[in-house]
XYZ file of C-alpha atoms in Angstrom:
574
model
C 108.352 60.569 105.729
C 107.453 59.642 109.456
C 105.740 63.079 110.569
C 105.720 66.983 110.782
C 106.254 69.922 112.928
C 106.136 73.765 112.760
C 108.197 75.791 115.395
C 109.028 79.197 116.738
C 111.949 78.231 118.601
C 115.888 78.032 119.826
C 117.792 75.680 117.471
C 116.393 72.409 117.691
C 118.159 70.554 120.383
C 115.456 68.640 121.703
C 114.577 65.283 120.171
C 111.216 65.377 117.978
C 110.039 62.245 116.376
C 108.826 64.294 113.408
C 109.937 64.280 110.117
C 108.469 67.886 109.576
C 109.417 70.700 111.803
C 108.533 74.373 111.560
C 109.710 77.247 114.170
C 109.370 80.801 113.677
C 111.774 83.556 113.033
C 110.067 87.479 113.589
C 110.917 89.118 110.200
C 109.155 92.031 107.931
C 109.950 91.603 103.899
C 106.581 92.849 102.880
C 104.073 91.639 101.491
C 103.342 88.441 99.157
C 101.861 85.040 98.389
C 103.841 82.062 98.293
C 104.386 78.185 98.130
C 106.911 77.059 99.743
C 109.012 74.321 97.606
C 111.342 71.786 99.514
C 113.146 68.773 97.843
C 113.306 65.630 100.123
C 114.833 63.244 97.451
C 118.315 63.979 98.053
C 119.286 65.288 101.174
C 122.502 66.341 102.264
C 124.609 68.082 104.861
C 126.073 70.094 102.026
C 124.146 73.802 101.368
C 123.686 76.148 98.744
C 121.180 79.494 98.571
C 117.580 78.311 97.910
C 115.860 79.592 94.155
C 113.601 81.574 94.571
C 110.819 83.528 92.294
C 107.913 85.896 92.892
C 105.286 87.503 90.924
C 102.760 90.194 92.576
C 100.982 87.687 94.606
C 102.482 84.154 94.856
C 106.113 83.511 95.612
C 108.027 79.791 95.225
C 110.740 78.737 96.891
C 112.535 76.067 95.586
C 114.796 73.994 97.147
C 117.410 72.366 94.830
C 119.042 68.850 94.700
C 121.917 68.858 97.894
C 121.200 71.992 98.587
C 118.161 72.782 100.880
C 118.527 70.491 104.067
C 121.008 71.193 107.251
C 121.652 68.147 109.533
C 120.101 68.991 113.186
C 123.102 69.906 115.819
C 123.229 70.691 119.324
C 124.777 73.814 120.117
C 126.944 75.224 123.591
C 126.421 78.654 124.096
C 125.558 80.620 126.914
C 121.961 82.179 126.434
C 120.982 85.198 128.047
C 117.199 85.791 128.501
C 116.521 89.592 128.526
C 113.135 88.291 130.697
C 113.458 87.283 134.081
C 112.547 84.194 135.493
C 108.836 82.820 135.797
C 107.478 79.907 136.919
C 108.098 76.504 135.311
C 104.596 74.144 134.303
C 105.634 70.752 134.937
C 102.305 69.444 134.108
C 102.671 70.828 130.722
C 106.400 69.699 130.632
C 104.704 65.827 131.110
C 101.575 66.526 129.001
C 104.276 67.182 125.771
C 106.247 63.790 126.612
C 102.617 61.884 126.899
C 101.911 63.258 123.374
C 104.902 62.028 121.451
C 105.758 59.325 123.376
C 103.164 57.825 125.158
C 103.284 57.449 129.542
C 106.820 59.020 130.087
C 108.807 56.610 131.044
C 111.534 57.572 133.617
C 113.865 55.349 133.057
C 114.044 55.917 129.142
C 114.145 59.913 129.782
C 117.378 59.392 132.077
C 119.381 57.420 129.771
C 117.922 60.112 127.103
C 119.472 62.512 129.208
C 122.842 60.569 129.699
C 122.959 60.091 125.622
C 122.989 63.411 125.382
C 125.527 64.991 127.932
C 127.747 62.077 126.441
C 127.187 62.434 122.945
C 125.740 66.002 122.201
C 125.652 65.698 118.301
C 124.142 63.194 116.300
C 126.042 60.391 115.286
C 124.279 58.741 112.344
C 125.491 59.037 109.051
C 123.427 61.180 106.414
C 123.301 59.487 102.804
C 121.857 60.547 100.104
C 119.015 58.975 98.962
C 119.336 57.513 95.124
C 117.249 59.108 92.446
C 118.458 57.514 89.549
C 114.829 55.472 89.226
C 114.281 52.131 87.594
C 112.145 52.001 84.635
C 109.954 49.326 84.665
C 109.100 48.051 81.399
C 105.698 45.712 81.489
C 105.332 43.062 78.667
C 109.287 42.690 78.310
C 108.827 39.857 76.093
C 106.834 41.519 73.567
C 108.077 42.454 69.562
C 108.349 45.715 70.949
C 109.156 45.532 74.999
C 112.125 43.383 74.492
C 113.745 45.978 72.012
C 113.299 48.416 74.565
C 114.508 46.460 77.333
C 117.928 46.377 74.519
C 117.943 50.459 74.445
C 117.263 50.914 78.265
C 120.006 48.640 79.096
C 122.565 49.944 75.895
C 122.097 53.388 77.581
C 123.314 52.216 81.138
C 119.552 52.781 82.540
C 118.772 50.594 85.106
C 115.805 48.312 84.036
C 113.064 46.077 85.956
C 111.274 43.520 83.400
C 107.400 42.991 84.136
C 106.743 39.108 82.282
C 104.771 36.287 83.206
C 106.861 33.612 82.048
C 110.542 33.887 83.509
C 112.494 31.378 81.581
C 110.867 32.806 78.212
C 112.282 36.191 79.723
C 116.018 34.711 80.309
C 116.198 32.868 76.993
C 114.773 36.446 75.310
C 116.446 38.868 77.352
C 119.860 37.224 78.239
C 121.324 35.207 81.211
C 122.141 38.493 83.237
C 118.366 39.008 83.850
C 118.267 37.546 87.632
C 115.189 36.982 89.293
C 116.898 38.460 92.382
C 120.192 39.865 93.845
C 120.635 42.677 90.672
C 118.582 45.837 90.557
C 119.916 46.801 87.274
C 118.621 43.382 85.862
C 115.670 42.726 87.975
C 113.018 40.826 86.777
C 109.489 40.752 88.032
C 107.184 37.531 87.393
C 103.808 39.366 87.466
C 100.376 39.395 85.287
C 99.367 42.722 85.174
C 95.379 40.897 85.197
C 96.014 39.424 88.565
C 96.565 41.919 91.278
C 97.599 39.192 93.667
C 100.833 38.955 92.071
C 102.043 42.503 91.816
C 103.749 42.697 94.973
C 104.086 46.341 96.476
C 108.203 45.042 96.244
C 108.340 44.875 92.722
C 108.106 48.214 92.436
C 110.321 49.647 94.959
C 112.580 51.850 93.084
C 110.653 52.216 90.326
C 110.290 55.668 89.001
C 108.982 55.008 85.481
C 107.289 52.509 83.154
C 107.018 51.641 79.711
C 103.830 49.759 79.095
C 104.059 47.174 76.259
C 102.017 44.419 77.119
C 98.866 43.893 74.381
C 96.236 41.570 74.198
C 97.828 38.358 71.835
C 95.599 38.090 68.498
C 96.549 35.140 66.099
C 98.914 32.377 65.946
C 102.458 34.167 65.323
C 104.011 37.392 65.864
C 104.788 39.587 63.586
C 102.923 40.427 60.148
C 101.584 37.998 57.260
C 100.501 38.217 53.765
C 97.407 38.332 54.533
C 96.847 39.556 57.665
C 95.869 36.441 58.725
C 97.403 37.456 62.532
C 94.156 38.759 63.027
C 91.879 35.704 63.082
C 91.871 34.926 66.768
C 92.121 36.145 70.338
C 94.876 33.829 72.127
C 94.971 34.063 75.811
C 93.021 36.588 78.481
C 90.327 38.923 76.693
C 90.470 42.416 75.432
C 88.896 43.468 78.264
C 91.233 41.918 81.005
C 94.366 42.812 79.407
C 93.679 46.053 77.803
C 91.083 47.343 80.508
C 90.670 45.562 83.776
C 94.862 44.648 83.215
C 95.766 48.566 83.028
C 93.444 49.063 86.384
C 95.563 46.974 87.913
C 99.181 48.079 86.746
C 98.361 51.549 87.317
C 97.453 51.044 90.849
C 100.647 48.899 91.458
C 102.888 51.366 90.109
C 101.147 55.165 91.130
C 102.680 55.512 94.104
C 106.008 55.096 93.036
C 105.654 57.026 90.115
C 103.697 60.174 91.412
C 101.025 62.063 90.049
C 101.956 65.243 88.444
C 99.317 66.985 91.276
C 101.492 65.639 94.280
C 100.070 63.580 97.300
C 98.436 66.040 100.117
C 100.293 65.326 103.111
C 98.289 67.729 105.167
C 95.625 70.210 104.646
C 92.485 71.179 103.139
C 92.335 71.734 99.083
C 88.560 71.528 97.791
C 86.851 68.475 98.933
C 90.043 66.925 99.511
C 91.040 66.677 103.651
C 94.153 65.132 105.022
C 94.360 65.403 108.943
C 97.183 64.857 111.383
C 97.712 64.787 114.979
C 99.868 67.980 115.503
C 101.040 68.720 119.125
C 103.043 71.265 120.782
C 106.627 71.221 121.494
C 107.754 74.154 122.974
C 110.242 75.606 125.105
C 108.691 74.388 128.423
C 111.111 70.887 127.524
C 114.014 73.740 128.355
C 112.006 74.893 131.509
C 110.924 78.090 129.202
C 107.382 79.353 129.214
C 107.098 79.666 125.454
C 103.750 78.400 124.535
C 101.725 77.365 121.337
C 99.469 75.448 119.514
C 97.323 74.145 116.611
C 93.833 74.230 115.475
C 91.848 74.058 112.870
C 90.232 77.604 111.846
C 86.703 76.579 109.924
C 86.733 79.747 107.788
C 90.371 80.992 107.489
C 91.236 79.826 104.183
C 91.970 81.523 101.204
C 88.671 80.717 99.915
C 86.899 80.851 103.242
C 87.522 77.117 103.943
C 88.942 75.539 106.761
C 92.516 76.057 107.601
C 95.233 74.668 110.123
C 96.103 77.565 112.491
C 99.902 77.598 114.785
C 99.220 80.096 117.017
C 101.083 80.911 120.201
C 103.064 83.214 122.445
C 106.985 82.954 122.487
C 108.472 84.431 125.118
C 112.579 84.114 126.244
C 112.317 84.071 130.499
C 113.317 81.401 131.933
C 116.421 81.232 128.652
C 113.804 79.835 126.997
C 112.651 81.242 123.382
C 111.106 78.584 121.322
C 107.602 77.358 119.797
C 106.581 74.041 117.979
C 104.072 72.053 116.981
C 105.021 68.668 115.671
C 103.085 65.535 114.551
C 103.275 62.440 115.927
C 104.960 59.922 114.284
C 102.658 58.343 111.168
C 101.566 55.070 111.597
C 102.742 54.512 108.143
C 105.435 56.555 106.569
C 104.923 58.869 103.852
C 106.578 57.139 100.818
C 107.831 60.684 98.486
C 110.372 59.052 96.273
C 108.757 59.379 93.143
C 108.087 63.896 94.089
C 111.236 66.243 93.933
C 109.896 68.126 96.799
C 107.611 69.830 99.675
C 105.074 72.069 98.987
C 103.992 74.268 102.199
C 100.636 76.536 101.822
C 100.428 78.886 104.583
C 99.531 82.777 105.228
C 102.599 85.025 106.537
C 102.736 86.867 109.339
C 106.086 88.640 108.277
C 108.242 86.645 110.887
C 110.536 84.055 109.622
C 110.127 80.596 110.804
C 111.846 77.333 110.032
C 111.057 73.827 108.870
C 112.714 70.674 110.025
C 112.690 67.036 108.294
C 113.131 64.040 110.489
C 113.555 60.615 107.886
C 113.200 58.308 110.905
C 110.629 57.635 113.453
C 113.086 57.690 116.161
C 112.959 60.092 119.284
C 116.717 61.358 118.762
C 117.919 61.251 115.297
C 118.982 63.363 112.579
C 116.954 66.500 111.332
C 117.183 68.674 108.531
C 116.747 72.520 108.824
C 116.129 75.365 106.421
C 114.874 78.784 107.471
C 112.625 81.213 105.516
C 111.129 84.375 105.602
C 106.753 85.184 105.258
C 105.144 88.391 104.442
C 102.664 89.706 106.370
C 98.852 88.764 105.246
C 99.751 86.779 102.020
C 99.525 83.301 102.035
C 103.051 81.541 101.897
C 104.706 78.887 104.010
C 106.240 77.664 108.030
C 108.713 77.901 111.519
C 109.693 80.390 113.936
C 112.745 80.875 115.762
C 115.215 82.573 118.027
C 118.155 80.866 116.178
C 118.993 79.835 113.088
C 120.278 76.269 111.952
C 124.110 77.066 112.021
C 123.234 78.383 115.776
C 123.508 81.954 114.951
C 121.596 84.206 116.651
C 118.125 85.709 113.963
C 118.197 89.239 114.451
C 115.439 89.639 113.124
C 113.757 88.006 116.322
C 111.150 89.609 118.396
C 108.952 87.965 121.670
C 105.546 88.164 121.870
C 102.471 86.563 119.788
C 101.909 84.985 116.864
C 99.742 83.058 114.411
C 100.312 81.733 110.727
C 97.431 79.287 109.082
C 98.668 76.480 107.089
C 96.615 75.403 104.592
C 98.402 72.491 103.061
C 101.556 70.481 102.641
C 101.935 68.373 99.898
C 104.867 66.758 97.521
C 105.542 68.209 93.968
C 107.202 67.157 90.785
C 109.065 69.382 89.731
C 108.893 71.051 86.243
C 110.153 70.761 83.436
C 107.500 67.545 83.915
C 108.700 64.592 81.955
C 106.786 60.884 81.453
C 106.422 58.846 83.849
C 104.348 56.525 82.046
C 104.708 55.503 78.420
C 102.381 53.588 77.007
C 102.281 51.512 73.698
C 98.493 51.201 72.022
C 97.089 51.552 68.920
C 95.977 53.756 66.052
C 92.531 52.935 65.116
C 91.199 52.680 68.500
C 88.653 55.577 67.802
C 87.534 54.500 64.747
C 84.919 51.481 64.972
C 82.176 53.759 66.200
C 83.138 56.653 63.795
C 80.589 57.659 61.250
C 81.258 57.828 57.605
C 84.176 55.575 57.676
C 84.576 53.456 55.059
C 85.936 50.013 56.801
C 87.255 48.648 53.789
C 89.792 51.026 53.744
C 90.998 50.582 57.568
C 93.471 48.105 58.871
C 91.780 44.629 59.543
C 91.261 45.168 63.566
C 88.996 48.234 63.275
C 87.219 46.283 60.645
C 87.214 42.883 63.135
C 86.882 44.818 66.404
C 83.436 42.738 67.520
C 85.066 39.733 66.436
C 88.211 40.253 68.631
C 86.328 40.850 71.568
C 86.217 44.977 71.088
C 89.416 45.204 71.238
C 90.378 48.175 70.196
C 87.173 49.347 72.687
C 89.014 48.396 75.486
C 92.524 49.661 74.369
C 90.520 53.125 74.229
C 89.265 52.426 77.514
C 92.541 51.601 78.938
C 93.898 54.682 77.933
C 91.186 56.886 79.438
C 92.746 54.955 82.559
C 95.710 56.451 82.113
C 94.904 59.810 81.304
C 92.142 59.939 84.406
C 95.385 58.815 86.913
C 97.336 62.244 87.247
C 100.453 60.513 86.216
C 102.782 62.269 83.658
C 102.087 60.025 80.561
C 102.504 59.860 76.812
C 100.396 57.350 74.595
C 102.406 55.938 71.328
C 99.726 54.905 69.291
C 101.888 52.692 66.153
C 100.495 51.743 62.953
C 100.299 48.535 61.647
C 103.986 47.227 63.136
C 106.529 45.089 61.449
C 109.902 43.197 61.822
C 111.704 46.077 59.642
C 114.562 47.682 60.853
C 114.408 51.519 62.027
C 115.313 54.377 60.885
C 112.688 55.695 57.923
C 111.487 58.940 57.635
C 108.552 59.562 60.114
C 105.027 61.119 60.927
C 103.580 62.081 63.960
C 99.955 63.178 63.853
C 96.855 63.348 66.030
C 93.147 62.481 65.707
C 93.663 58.983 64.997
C 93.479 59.251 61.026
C 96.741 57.816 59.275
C 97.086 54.182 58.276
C 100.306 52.501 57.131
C 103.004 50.854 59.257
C 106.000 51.313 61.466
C 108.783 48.812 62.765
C 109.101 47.935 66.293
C 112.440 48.713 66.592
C 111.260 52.226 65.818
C 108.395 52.297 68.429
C 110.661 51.280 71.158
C 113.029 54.133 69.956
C 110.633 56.519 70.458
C 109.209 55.237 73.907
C 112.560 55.806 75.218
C 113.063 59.145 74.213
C 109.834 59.997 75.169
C 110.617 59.034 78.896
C 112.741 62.220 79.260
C 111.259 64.515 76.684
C 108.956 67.520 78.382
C 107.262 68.299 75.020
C 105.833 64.066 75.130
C 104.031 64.668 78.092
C 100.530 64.201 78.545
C 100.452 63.720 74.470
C 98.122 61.087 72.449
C 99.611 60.499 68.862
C 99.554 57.924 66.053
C 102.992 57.531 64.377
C 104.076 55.875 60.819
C 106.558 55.565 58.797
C 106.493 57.588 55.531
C 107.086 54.167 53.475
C 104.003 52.649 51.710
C 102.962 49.287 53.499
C 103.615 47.234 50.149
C 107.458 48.348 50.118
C 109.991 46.825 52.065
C 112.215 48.755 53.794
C 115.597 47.856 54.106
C 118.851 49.427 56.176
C 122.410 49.332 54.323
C 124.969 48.146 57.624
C 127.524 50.049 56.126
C 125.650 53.189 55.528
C 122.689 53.062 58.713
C 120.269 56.682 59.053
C 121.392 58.625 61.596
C 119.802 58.765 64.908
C 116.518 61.026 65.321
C 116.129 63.633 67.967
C 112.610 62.607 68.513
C 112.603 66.292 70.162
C 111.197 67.792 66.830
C 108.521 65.525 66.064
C 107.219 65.663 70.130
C 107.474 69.535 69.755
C 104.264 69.233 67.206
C 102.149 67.536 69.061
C 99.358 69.008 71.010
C 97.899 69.059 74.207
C 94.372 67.141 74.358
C 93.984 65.752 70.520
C 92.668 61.794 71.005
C 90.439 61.300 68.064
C 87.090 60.964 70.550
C 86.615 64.827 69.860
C 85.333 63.737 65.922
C 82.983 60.948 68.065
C 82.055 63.637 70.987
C 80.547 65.978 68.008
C 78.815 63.373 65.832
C 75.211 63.374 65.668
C 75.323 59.770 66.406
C 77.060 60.193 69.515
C 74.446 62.507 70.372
């Protein structure tokens, strides 16, 4: 996203280096409240009717995949202006080229002007943008990362691999995992405790994550007799893998994930402020005397904040007939891969205005256009017009003035919300400081926690990291995990209680089908399998289980159940 604009205008036929447009339309549908929902993800020439729904007070409109945006076209009509001609403000007509563009430069406006009468419609192609996402899965080489690096890639998902050791990753993972050249197969030599080597590119296309990397305790993987995994701390400490280590990966990856509140683009929501540099464009580029602009209205929020206010006159002498206000172009562009959509906050005047989005930076290039209606004093969304995208006249058009406050634009994720980030831990993490637990009977690292550096301390504090972030997560807290093969009965349960084991095969099975299950998100749970830990459990080839829906044991689980409520309500925690 390079920038924004509002309008109350003719169909935009004048370049705008804006990604956001919005012109106004005059039209009475009564009254309402509203958020106004656009989807930039995919956008295409092709069309369909926007969803929308309304209750008493708030209204959404929601802009489906391929369906919302129209590519920006110039139109040849004759216009006729039921005003008669007035004069023409060439200062002004400068002052709007200054803002966008800098010093006008002669030279570049004639050959501007040449383009045009030459080529009147844009030329450049529009392509979808790709939403399939990568899932990046961090600690690939792990018992349980490189199983689901197996499922990812058996289900024709395309997969990024997070390791720090990238022959150890090939001879694991398989010769087709290039260090460059295949974005299905791309792998990604980072250490999630050293920021310096997380490059921003790593993540480029990366829409979720499965977190698997751990803190290594004891000599070998896997499980012993007796336990004896659990004598040592091997490599970086509980505290920079499991703590400072998720710090780090969850800043590398939140902007390309998203946060389930969306990124303010613009506006003013509670203490949060996001500013930009909004400027007319209005008719006066046509030699109309159509005039508007923007400011910011200290008490004319909803909650008697401050609000952005387009305000302006529109008038159609001169053929003119138009209002803007666009931004300039951002310094840095707006990165809204991992949101579904635009989310416009604004009070209605009952006109109907339009919003345009630019994807480049340049002065001339493709826009795309979607008209909608706002109800008089309810708070809604923005752009006003005398046409309407397909160059049809809006009847519903009227001269005179105007005002709507805007109180915010932001992205969205649409719902139903799904993971975004799936993280592997541990049950037992709540239990070192729990009172009245008898250690004996817990598994050997809530019994050794100070001896293995508090580690399950920091894996608790690493997850705290996670659920603080806003992004859409679920936490798989195993059991005890072994080299067994999947596919014994299961339970889920919360509050960090149950002891026993689980294979890893089984783990990665579930972190999977967690990634697109609604009822996983946001979810803490431990997990076992219902197998005592001194039986072996075996699969017959010729007879496997079948395959779970992991559906019904996510639809259980509750919202906000860690196990720190038993340690928030203990007298010793007071």
């Amino acid at each position: 996203m390079d920038c924004c604009c509002f309008c109350y205008t003719n169909p935009p036929t004048f370049p705008s280096p804006t990604l956001l447009s919005f012109r106004g339309n005059a039209s009475s549908v009564g009254r309402r409240l509203c958020r106004k929902k656009i989807r930039p993800g995919q956008l295409s020439s092709n069309h369909s009717k926007p969803f929308l729904q309304h209750n008493d007070r708030f209204q959404h409109l929601v802009y489906q995949q391929y369906s919302s945006f129209q590519p920006v076209r110039t139109y040849k009509r004759t216009i006729t202006a039921q005003a008669g001609n007035q004069g023409w403000d060439l200062g002004r007509f400068f002052r709007t080229l200054y803002f966008f563009n800098g010093p006008p430069s002669p030279a570049k406006f004639i050959e501007f002007v040449v383009g045009k009468l030459s080529n009147p419609s844009p030329s450049e192609p529009v392509n979808a943008m790709d939403s399939s996402g990568i899932v990046l899965v961090a600690g690939a080489t792990g018992g349980v990362g490189r199983r689901v690096v197996n499922i990812l890639r058996n289900k024709g998902l395309p997969v990024r691999v997070l390791v720090r050791n990238k022959d150890k990753a090939r001879s694991m993972l398989g010769p087709d995992i290039d260090l460059v050249g295949n974005l299905t197969n791309f792998q990604v030599v980072g250490d999630i405790t050293k920021d310096s080597t997380l490059a921003p590119e790593y993540f480029k296309g990366v829409k979720k994550v499965i977190n698997a990397v751990s803190v290594i305790v004891g000599p070998k993987e896997g499980d012993t007799p007796d336990r004896a995994k659990y004598s040592q701390i091997k490599g970086d400490s509980p505290e920079m893998v499991e703590y400072i280590g998720m710090k780090i990966l969850i800043n590398a990856v939140k902007a390309s994930v998203g946060v389930r509140s969306g990124k303010l683009i613009y506006g003013y929501e509670g203490n949060s402020v996001k500013e930009l540099a909004w400027g007319a464009l209005d008719d006066i580029v046509m030699g109309g005397v159509s005039e508007s602009s923007f400011q910011v209205d200290p008490t004319g929020g909803e909650n008697g904040g401050p609000t952005g206010l387009f305000k302006g006159v529109v008038s159609t002498a001169n053929n003119g007939g138009f209002t803007s206000i666009r931004t300039r172009n951002f310094p840095v562009s707006e990165d809204l891969s991992a949101y579904d959509g635009l989310e416009l906050r604004l009070k209605g005047d009952g006109r109907r205005y339009k919003l345009i989005v630019r994807m480049s930076s340049d002065w001339d290039t493709i826009g795309y256009t979607l008209s909608f209606d706002t109800v008089e004093g309810q708070w809604q969304s923005l752009m006003f017009s005398k046409f309407e995208y397909d160059g049809k006249l809006n009847p519903t058009f009227v001269e005179g003035a105007f005002q709507l406050p805007v109180s915010s634009i932001r992205s969205y994720i649409k719902d139903p919300i799904t993971p975004r980030f799936v993280h592997v831990g541990s049950a037992g993490v709540t239990r070192t400081e729990r009172p009245g637990l008898d250690l004996s009977k817990q598994p050997p690292a809530v019994r050794l926690n100070k001896e293995l550096g508090f580690i399950l301390t920091f894996k608790l504090k690493g997850e705290d990291l996670i659920r603080e972030s806003g992004i859409p997560y679920t936490i798989v807290r195993p059991c005890a995990l072994t080299e067994e093969p999947a596919g014994a009965d299961l339970i889920f349960d919360q509050g960090d209680n149950i002891t026993g084991k689980i294979s890893r095969e089984e783990v990665a099975r579930i972190c999977v089908a967690a990634l697109e299950s609604p009822y996983a998100c946001d979810k803490t749970f431990e997990v076992k399998s219902v197998v005592p830990f001194s039986d072996p459990f075996t699969v017959d080839p010729e007879n496997p289980p079948p395959e779970k829906d992991y559906d019904v044991y996510f639809k259980t689980l509750k919202d906000g159940i860690t196990g720190k409520e038993v340690l928030e309500r203990s007298p010793a925690a007071v």
